[in-house]
Coordinates of C-alpha atoms in Angstrom, one line a residue:
Chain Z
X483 CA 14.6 17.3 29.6
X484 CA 11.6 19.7 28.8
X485 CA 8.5 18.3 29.3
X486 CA 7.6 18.6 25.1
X487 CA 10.9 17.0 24.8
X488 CA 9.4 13.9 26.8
X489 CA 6.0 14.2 25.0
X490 CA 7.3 13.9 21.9
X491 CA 10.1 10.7 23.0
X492 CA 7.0 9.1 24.3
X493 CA 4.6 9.4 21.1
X494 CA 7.4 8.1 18.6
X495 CA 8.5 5.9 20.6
X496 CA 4.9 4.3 21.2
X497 CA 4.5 5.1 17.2
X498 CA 7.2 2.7 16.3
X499 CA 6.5 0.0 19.0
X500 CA 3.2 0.1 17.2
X501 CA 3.8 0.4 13.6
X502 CA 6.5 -2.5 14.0
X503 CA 4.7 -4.6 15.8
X504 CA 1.7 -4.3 13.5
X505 CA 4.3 -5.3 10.3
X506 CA 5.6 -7.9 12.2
X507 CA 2.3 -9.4 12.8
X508 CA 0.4 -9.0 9.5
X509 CA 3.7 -10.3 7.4
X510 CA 3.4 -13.7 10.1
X511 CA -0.1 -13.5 9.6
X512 CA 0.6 -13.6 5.5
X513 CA 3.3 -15.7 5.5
X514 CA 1.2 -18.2 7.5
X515 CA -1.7 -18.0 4.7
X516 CA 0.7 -18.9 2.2
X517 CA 2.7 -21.6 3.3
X518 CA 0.1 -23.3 3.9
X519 CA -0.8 -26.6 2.8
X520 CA -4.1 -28.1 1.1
X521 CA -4.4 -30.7 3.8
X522 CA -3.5 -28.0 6.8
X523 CA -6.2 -25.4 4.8
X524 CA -9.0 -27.4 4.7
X525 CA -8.4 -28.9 8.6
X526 CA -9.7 -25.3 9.3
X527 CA -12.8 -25.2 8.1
X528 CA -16.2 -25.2 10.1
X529 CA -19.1 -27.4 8.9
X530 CA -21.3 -24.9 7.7
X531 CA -25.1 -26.8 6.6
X532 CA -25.3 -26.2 2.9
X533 CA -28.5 -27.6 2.5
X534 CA -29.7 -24.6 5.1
X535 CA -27.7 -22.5 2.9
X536 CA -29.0 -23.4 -0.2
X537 CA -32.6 -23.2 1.1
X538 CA -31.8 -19.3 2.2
X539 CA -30.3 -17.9 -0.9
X540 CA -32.6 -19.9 -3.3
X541 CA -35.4 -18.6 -1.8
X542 CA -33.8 -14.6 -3.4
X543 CA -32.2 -16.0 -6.3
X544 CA -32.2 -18.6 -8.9
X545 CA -29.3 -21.6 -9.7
X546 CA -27.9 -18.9 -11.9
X547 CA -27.0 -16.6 -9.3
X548 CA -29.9 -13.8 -10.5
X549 CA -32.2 -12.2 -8.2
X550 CA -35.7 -13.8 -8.5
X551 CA -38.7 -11.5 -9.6
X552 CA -41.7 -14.3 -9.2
X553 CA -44.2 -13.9 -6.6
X554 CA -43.4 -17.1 -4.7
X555 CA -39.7 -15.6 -4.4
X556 CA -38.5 -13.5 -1.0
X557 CA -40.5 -15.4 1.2
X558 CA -38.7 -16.5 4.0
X559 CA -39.0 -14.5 7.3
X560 CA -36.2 -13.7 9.6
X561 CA -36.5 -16.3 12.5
X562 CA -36.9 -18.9 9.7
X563 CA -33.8 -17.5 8.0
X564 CA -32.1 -17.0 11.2
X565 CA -33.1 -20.4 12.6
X566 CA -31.5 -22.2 9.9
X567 CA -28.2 -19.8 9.4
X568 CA -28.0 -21.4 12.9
X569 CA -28.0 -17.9 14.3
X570 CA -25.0 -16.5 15.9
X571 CA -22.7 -19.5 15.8
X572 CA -23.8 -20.5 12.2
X573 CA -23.1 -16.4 11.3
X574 CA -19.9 -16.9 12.9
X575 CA -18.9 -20.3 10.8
X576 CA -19.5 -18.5 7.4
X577 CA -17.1 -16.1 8.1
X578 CA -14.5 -18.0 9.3
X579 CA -15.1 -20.3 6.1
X580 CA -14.7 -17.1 4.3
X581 CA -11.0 -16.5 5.9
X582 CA -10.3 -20.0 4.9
X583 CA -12.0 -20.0 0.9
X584 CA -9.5 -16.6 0.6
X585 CA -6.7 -18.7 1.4
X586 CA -7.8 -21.8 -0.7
X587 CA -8.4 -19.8 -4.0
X588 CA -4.9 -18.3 -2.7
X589 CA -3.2 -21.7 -2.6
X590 CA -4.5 -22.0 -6.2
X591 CA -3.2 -18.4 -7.6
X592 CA 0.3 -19.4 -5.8
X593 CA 0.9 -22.0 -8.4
X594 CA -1.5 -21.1 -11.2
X595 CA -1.4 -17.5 -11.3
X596 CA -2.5 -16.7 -14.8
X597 CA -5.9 -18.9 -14.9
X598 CA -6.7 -18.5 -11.0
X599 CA -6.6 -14.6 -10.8
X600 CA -10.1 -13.7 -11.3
X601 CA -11.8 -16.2 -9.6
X602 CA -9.8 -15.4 -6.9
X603 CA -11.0 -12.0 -6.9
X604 CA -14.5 -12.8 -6.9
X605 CA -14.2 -14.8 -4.1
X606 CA -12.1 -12.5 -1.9
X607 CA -14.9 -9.9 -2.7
X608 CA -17.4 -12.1 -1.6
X609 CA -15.6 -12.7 1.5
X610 CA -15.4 -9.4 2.4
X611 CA -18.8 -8.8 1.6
X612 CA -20.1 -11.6 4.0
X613 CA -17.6 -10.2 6.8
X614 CA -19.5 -6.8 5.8
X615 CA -22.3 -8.1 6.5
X616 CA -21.6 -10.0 9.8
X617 CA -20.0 -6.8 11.2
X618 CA -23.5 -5.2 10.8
X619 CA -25.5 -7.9 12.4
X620 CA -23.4 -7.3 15.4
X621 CA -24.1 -3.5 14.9
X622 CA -27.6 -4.4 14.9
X623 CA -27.2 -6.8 17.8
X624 CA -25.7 -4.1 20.5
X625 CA -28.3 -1.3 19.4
X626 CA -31.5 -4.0 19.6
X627 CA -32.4 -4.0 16.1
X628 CA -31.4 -7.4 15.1
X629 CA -35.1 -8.9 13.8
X630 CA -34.7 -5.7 11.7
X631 CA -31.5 -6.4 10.0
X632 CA -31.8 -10.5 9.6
X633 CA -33.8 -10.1 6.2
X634 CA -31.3 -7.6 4.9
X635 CA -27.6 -8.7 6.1
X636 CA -28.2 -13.1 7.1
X637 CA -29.7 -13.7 4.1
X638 CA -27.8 -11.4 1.8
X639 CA -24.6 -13.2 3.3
X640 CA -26.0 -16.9 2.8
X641 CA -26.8 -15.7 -0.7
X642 CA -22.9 -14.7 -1.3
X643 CA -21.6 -17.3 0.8
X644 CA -23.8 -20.0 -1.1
X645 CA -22.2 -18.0 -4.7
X646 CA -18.8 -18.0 -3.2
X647 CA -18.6 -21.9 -2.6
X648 CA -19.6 -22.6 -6.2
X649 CA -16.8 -20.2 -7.0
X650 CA -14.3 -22.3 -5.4
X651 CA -15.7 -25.8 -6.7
X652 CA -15.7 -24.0 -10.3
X653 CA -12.2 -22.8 -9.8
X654 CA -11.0 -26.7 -8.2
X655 CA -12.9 -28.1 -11.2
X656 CA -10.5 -26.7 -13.2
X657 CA -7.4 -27.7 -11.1
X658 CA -7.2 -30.9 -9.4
X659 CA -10.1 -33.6 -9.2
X660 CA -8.6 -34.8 -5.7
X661 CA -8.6 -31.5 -4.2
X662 CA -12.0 -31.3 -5.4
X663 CA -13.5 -34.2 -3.9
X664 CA -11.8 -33.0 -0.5
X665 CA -13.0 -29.5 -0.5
X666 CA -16.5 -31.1 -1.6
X667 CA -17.0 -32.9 1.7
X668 CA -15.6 -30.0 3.9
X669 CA -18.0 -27.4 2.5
Chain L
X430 CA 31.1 20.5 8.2
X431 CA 33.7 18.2 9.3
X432 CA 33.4 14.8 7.8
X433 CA 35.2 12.1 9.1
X434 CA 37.0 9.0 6.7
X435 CA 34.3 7.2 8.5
X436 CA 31.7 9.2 6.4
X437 CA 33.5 8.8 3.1
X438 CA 33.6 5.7 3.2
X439 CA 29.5 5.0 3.8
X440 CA 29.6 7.7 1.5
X441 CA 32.0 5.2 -1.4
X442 CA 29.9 2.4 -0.4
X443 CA 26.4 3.2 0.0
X444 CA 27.2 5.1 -3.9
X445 CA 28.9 1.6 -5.2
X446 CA 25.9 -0.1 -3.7
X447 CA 23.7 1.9 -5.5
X448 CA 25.2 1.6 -9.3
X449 CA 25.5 -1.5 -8.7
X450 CA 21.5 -1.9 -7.9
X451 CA 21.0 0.3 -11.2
X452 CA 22.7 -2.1 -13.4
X453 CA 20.7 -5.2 -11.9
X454 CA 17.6 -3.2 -12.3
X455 CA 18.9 -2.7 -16.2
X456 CA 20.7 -5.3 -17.0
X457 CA 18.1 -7.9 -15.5
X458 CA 15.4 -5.6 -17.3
X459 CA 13.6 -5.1 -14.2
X460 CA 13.3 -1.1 -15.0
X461 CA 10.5 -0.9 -17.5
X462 CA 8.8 -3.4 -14.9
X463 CA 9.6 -1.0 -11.7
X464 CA 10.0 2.4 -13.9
X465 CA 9.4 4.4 -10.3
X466 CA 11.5 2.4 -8.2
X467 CA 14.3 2.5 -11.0
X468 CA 13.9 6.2 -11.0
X469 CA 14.2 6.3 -7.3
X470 CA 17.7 4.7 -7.0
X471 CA 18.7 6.6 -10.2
X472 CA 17.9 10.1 -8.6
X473 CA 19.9 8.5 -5.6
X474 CA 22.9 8.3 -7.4
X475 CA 22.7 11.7 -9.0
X476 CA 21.8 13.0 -5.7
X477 CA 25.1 11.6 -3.7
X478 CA 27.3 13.1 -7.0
X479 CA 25.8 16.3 -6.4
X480 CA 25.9 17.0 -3.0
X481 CA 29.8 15.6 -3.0
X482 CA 30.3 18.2 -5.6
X483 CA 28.4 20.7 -3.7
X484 CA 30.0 19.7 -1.0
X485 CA 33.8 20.3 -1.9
X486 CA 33.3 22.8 -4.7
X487 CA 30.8 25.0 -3.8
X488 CA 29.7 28.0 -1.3
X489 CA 28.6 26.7 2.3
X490 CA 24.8 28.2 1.1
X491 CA 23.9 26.1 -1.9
X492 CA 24.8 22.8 -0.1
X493 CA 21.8 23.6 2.2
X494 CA 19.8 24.7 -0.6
X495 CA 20.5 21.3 -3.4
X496 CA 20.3 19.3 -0.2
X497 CA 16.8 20.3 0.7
X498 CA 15.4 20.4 -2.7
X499 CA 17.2 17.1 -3.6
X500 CA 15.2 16.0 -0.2
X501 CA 11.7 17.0 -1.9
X502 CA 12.6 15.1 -4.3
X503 CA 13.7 11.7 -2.6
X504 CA 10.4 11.8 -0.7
X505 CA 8.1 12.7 -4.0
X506 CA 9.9 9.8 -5.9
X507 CA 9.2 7.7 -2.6
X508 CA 5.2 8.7 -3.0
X509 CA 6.1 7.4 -6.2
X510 CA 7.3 4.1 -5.4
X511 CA 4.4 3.5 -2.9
X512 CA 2.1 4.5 -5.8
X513 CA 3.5 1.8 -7.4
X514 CA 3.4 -0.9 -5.1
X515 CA -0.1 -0.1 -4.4
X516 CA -0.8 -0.5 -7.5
X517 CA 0.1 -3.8 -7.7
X518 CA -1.2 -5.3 -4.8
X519 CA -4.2 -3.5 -4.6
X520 CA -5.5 -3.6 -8.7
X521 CA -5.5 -7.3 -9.3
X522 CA -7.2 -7.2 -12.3
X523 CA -6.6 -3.7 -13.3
X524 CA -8.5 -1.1 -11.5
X525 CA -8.7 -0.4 -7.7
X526 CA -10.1 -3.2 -5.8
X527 CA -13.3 -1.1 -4.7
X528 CA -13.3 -3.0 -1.0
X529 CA -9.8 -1.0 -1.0
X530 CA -10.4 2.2 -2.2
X531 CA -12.3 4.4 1.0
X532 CA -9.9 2.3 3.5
X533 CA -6.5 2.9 1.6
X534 CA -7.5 7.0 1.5
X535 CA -9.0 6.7 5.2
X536 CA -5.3 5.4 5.9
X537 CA -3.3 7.9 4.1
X538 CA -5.0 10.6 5.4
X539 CA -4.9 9.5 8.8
X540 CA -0.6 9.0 8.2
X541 CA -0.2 12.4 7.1
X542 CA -2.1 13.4 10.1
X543 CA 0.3 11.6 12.5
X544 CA 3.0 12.5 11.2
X545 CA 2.0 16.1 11.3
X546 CA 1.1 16.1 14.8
X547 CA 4.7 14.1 15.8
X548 CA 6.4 16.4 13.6
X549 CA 4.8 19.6 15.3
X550 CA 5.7 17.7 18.8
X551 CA 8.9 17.3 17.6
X552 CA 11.3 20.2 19.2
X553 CA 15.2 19.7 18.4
X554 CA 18.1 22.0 19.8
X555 CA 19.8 23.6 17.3
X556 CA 22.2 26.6 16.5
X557 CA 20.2 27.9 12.8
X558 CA 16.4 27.7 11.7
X559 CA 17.9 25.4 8.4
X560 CA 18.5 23.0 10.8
X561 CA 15.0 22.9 12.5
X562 CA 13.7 22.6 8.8
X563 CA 15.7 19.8 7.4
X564 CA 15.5 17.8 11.0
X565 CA 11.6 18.3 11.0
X566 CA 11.2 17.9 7.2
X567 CA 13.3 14.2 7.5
X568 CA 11.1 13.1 10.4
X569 CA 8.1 13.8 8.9
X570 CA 8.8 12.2 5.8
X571 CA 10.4 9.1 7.7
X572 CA 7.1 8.7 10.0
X573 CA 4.8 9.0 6.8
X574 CA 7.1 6.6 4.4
X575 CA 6.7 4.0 7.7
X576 CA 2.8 4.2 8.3
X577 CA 2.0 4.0 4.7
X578 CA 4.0 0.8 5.0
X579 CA 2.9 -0.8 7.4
X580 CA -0.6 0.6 6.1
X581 CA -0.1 -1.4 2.8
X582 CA 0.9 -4.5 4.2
X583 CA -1.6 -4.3 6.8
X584 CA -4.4 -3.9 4.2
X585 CA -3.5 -6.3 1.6
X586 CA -3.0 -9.4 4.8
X587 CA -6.5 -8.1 6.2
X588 CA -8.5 -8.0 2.6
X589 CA -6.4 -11.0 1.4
X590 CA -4.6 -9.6 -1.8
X591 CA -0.8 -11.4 -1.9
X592 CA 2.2 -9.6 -2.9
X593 CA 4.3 -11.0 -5.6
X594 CA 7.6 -11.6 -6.0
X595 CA 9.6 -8.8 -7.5
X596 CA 7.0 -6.2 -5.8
X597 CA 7.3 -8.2 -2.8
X598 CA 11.1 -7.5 -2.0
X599 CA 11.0 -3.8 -2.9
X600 CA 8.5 -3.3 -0.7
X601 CA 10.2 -5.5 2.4
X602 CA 13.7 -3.2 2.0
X603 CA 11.7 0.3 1.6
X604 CA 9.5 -0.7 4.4
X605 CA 12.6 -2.0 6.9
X606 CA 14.6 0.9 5.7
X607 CA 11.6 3.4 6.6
X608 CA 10.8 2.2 10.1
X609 CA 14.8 2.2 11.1
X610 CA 15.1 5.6 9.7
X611 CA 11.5 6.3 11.3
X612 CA 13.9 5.4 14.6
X613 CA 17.0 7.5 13.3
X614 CA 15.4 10.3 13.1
X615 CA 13.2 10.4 16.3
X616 CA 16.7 10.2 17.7
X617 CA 18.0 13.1 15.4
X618 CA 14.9 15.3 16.7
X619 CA 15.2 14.0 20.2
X620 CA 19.5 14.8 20.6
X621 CA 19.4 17.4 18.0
X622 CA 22.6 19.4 17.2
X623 CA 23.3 21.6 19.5
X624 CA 25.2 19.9 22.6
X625 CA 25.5 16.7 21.6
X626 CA 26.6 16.7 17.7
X627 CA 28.6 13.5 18.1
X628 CA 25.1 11.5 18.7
X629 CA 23.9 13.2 15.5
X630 CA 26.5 12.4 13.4
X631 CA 26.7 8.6 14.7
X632 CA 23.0 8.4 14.3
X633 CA 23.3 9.7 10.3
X634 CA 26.5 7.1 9.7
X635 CA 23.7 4.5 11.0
X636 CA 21.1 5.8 9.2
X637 CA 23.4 5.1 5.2
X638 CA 25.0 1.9 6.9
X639 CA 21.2 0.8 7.1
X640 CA 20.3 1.8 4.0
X641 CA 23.7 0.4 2.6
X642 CA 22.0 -3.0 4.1
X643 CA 18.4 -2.4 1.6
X644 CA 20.2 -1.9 -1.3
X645 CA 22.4 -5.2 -0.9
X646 CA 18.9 -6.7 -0.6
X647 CA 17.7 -5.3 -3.1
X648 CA 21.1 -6.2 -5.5
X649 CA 20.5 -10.0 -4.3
X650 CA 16.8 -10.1 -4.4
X651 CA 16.0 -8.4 -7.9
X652 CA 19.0 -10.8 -9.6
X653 CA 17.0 -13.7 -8.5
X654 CA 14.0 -14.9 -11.0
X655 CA 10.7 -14.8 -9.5
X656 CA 9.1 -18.1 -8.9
X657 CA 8.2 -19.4 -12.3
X658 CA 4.4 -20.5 -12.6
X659 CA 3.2 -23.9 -13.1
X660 CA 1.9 -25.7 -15.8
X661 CA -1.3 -27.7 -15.6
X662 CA -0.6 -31.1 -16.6
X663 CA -1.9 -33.6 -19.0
X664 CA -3.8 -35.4 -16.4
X665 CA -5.2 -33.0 -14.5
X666 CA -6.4 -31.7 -18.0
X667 CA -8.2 -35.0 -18.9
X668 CA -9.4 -34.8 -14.8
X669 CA -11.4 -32.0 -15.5
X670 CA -13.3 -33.4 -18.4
X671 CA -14.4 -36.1 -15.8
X672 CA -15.2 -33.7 -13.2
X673 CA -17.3 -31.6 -15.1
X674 CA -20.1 -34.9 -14.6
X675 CA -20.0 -34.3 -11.1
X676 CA -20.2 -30.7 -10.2
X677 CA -23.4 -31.3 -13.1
X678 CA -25.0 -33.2 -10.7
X679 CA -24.5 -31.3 -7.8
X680 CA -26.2 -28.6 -9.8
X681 CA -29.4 -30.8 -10.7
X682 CA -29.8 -31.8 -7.3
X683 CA -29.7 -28.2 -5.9
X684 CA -32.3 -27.2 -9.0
X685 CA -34.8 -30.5 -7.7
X686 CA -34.5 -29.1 -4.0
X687 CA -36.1 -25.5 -5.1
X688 CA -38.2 -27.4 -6.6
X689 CA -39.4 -29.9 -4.0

C-alpha cells in the first residue's frame, strides 16, 4: 500500500466517521425538539428575573418595543446592568431560555402551521441574536474587555430577550389559555 | 465490459423502481411541488435507457462519453435538488433567513474545498486515464452531495428551522443514499480497477442495490399525505377573547414600573 494510498483511506474514512456521526446527532438532536411535549418543554426552563429584565430593556426602549430618544433614557451603567442580568449565570439562563422559546413557538408551528409561522420566525431570530450576543461577551471576557462590551451586548440581549418573551405570550394568547398561564409562571 | 445477470437485474429493478417513483410523484401531484426532485428521477430514467442502448448498440467510445456527460448532469440536477431543499427550510417566510445566509455559503465553500483536497488525495489503479476521470469525478461528487447534507441538516437543527414533511423524506433518502455512496466510492478509489476488478464491480452492484433501497423510500414516503394541520377550535377561540384581559394587564403593570 503506498503511503498516499493510506493518506487518502485515512482522510475519507475520518470524513465519513465525521459527517455521519454529525447527521446522526443533529437529526436526534431535532427529533428530540420535536417530540417534545408542552409539559417536558417548559420543565427546561431556567427562572430568569423578569422584573430585572424589564428594568434593563426599558431603560433603551419603550413598551412598544422602539428605541427611546428622551434624555432620561440609556442611563443605566454596566455593573448596574450586569448586576441585575445576574452576570455570567443570569447571561447563561437567557440563552438557554432561548433554546427552549425556539422549541416552544416550534411545538406551536407543529400543529398550527399557517398562523404560527411568523411569529415563530421572530422569535427564532431573536434567539439567535441573544446567543450572538452571549458568544461576544465571552469574546470580550477572554481578551479583558468585558466592562467595555456590557453596555453594548447584556443589555442589547435583555432588550431582545425581554421582546422575545412577549412574542411567545402574544403567540400562546392566540392558542391555548392553559398553555398560557403555564408558560406565564415559568418565564 | 462483462456484465453479469446479477447486473441486469439491479439494472431491471433499480429502472422499475424508478418509474414507479415518477408516477407517485405525478399521479400524487407531488411534481409541481418538487419540480427539481421530479426532474432528477426523470433524467434518471432516461439516463438508464440510454446507457442500456449505448451499451448494446453502440461503439465501445460513446458509452464513455454519454456516460460521463449523463454524470454532469446527475450531479447538476443534484445541486438542483439541494437548491431546493434549502430553499425550503432555510426561507420560511420567503426570502433567505439572513442568520443563514454568510453560514450556509461559509459551508458550501468549505465542502467543495474538502472534497477537492480528498479528491486530489485520492489515487486509484487503473489500466486508461477515462477511468481515473470518472473514479475521481464520482468521488468528488459523492463527498460534496454528503457534506452539503449533513451541512443542511446540521444548520437548520442549530438555527432551529424544522423540516416539513414531504421535504423532509427527500432529503433523509438523498442524504443516506449520498453518505453510502460517499463510502462506495472511497472504496472504488481505494481498490480501483486494476488488480482487483471483482471488488469494483461488487462495490457498484452495492452502490444501485442502495439506491434501489432510496427510491422504495421514496415510493412509500411521497404516497403518504403529509400530516394534515389542525384546526383551532371553538373554545380556544372564545379563550382568547378572555385572555386578551390578561396579557392587558401584564402590559399596564410593566408601563406603571417605568414609571415608578
Amino acid at each position: 500500500m503506498s503511503p498516499r494510498a493510506l493518506y487518502f483511506l485515512v482522510a475519507a474514512l475520518l470524513m465519513l466517521v465525521c459527517l455521519a456521526s454529525a447527521a446522526v446527532y443533529y437529526c436526534l438532536r431535532g427529533r428530540r425538539s420535536s417530540q417534545g411535549t408542552w409539559e417536558s418543554l417548559l420543565k427546561r426552563l431556567t427562572f430568569v428575573d423578569r422584573d430585572a429584565i424589564a428594568v434593563i430593556a426599558l431603560d433603551v426602549i419603550d413598551e412598544s418595543g422602539q428605541q427611546r430618544r428622551d434624555d432620561n433614557s440609556a442611563i443605566m451603567g454596566a455593573p448596574e446592568i450586569w448586576k441585575l442580568i445576574g452576570g455570567w449565570d443570569g447571561m447563561e439562563a437567557l440563552e438557554a431560555n432561548c433554546t427552549v422559546l425556539i422549541d416552544l413557538a416550534f411545538f406551536v408551528q407543529q400543529w398550527y402551521p399557517e398562523k404560527a409561522l411568523v411569529v415563530a420566525e421572530q422569535l427564532r431570530l431573536n434567539a439567535r441574536e441573544i446567543q450572538w450576543h452571549v458568544e461576544r461577551l465571552k469574546g470580550a471576557a477572554k481578551s479583558g474587555h468585558l466592562e467595555s462590551s456590557i453596555l453594548m451586548n447584556a443589555q442589547r440581549a435583555a432588550v431582545t430577550y425581554f421582546l422575545m418573551t412577549r412574542h411567545v405570550l402574544e403567540l400562546y394568547e392566540s392558542r391555548n389559555l392553559a398553555m398560557l398561564a403555564d408558560l406565564q409562571k415559568a418565564l | 465490459m462483462h456484465l453479469t445477470g446479477l447486473d441486469f437485474l439491479l439494472w431491471a429493478v433499480s429502472f422499475a423502481a424508478q418509474v414507479a417513483l415518477l408516477f407517485v410523484l405525478c399521479f400524487r401531484r407531488r411534481a409541481s411541488a418538487y419540480p427539481f426532485f421530479t426532474t432528477y428521477i426523470s433524467a434518471n430514467v432516461v439516463r438508464t435507457i440510454v446507457l442500456y442502448l449505448v451499451l448494446h448498440f453502440g461503439p465501445r467510445a460513446a458509452y464513455f462519453y454519454t456516460y460521463w456527460s449523463l454524470a454532469i448532469l446527475d450531479v447538476l440536477l443534484q445541486l438542483c435538488v439541494v437548491y431546493e431543499i434549502s430553499s425550503r427550510i432555510f426561507r420560511p417566510l420567503g426570502s433567505w433567513a439572513k442568520d443563514v445566509r454568510g453560514s450556509f455559503l461559509c459551508f458550501i465553500g468549505i465542502s467543495i474545498a474538502m472534497a477537492a483536497a480528498l479528491t486530489w488525495l485520492a489515487d486509484p489503479h487503473t489500466r486508461f486515464w477515462m477511468q481515473v476521470l470518472i473514479i475521481r469525478g464520482n468521488l468528488f461528487s459523492a463527498v460534496l452531495m454528503s457534506e452539503l447534507f449533513v451541512t443542511m441538516i446540521t444548520l437548520s437543527v442549530t438555527v432551529g428551522l424544522p423540516w416539513k414533511a414531504h421535504i423532509a423524506k427527500i432529503a433523509q433518502g438523498l442524504g443516506v443514499w449520498s453518505v453510502m455512496d460517499f463510502l462506495i466510492e472511497t472504496g472504488h478509489s481505494y481498490f480501483g480497477l486494476s488488480q482487483k476488478t471483482g471488488v469494483y464491480h461488487h462495490l457498484s452492484q452495492m452502490r444501485i442495490a442502495v439506491y434501489i433501497a432510496c427510491v422504495a423510500y421514496w415510493i412509500v414516503t411521497l404516497w403518504r399525505d403529509a400530516p394534515a394541520p389542525r384546526e383551532l377550535s371553538g373554545q380556544m377561540y372564545r379563550e382568547l377573547f378572555a385572555l386578551q384581559g390578561l396579557v392587558g394587564s401584564q402590559l399596564q403593570s410593566l408601563r406603571s414600573r417605568r414609571r415608578s
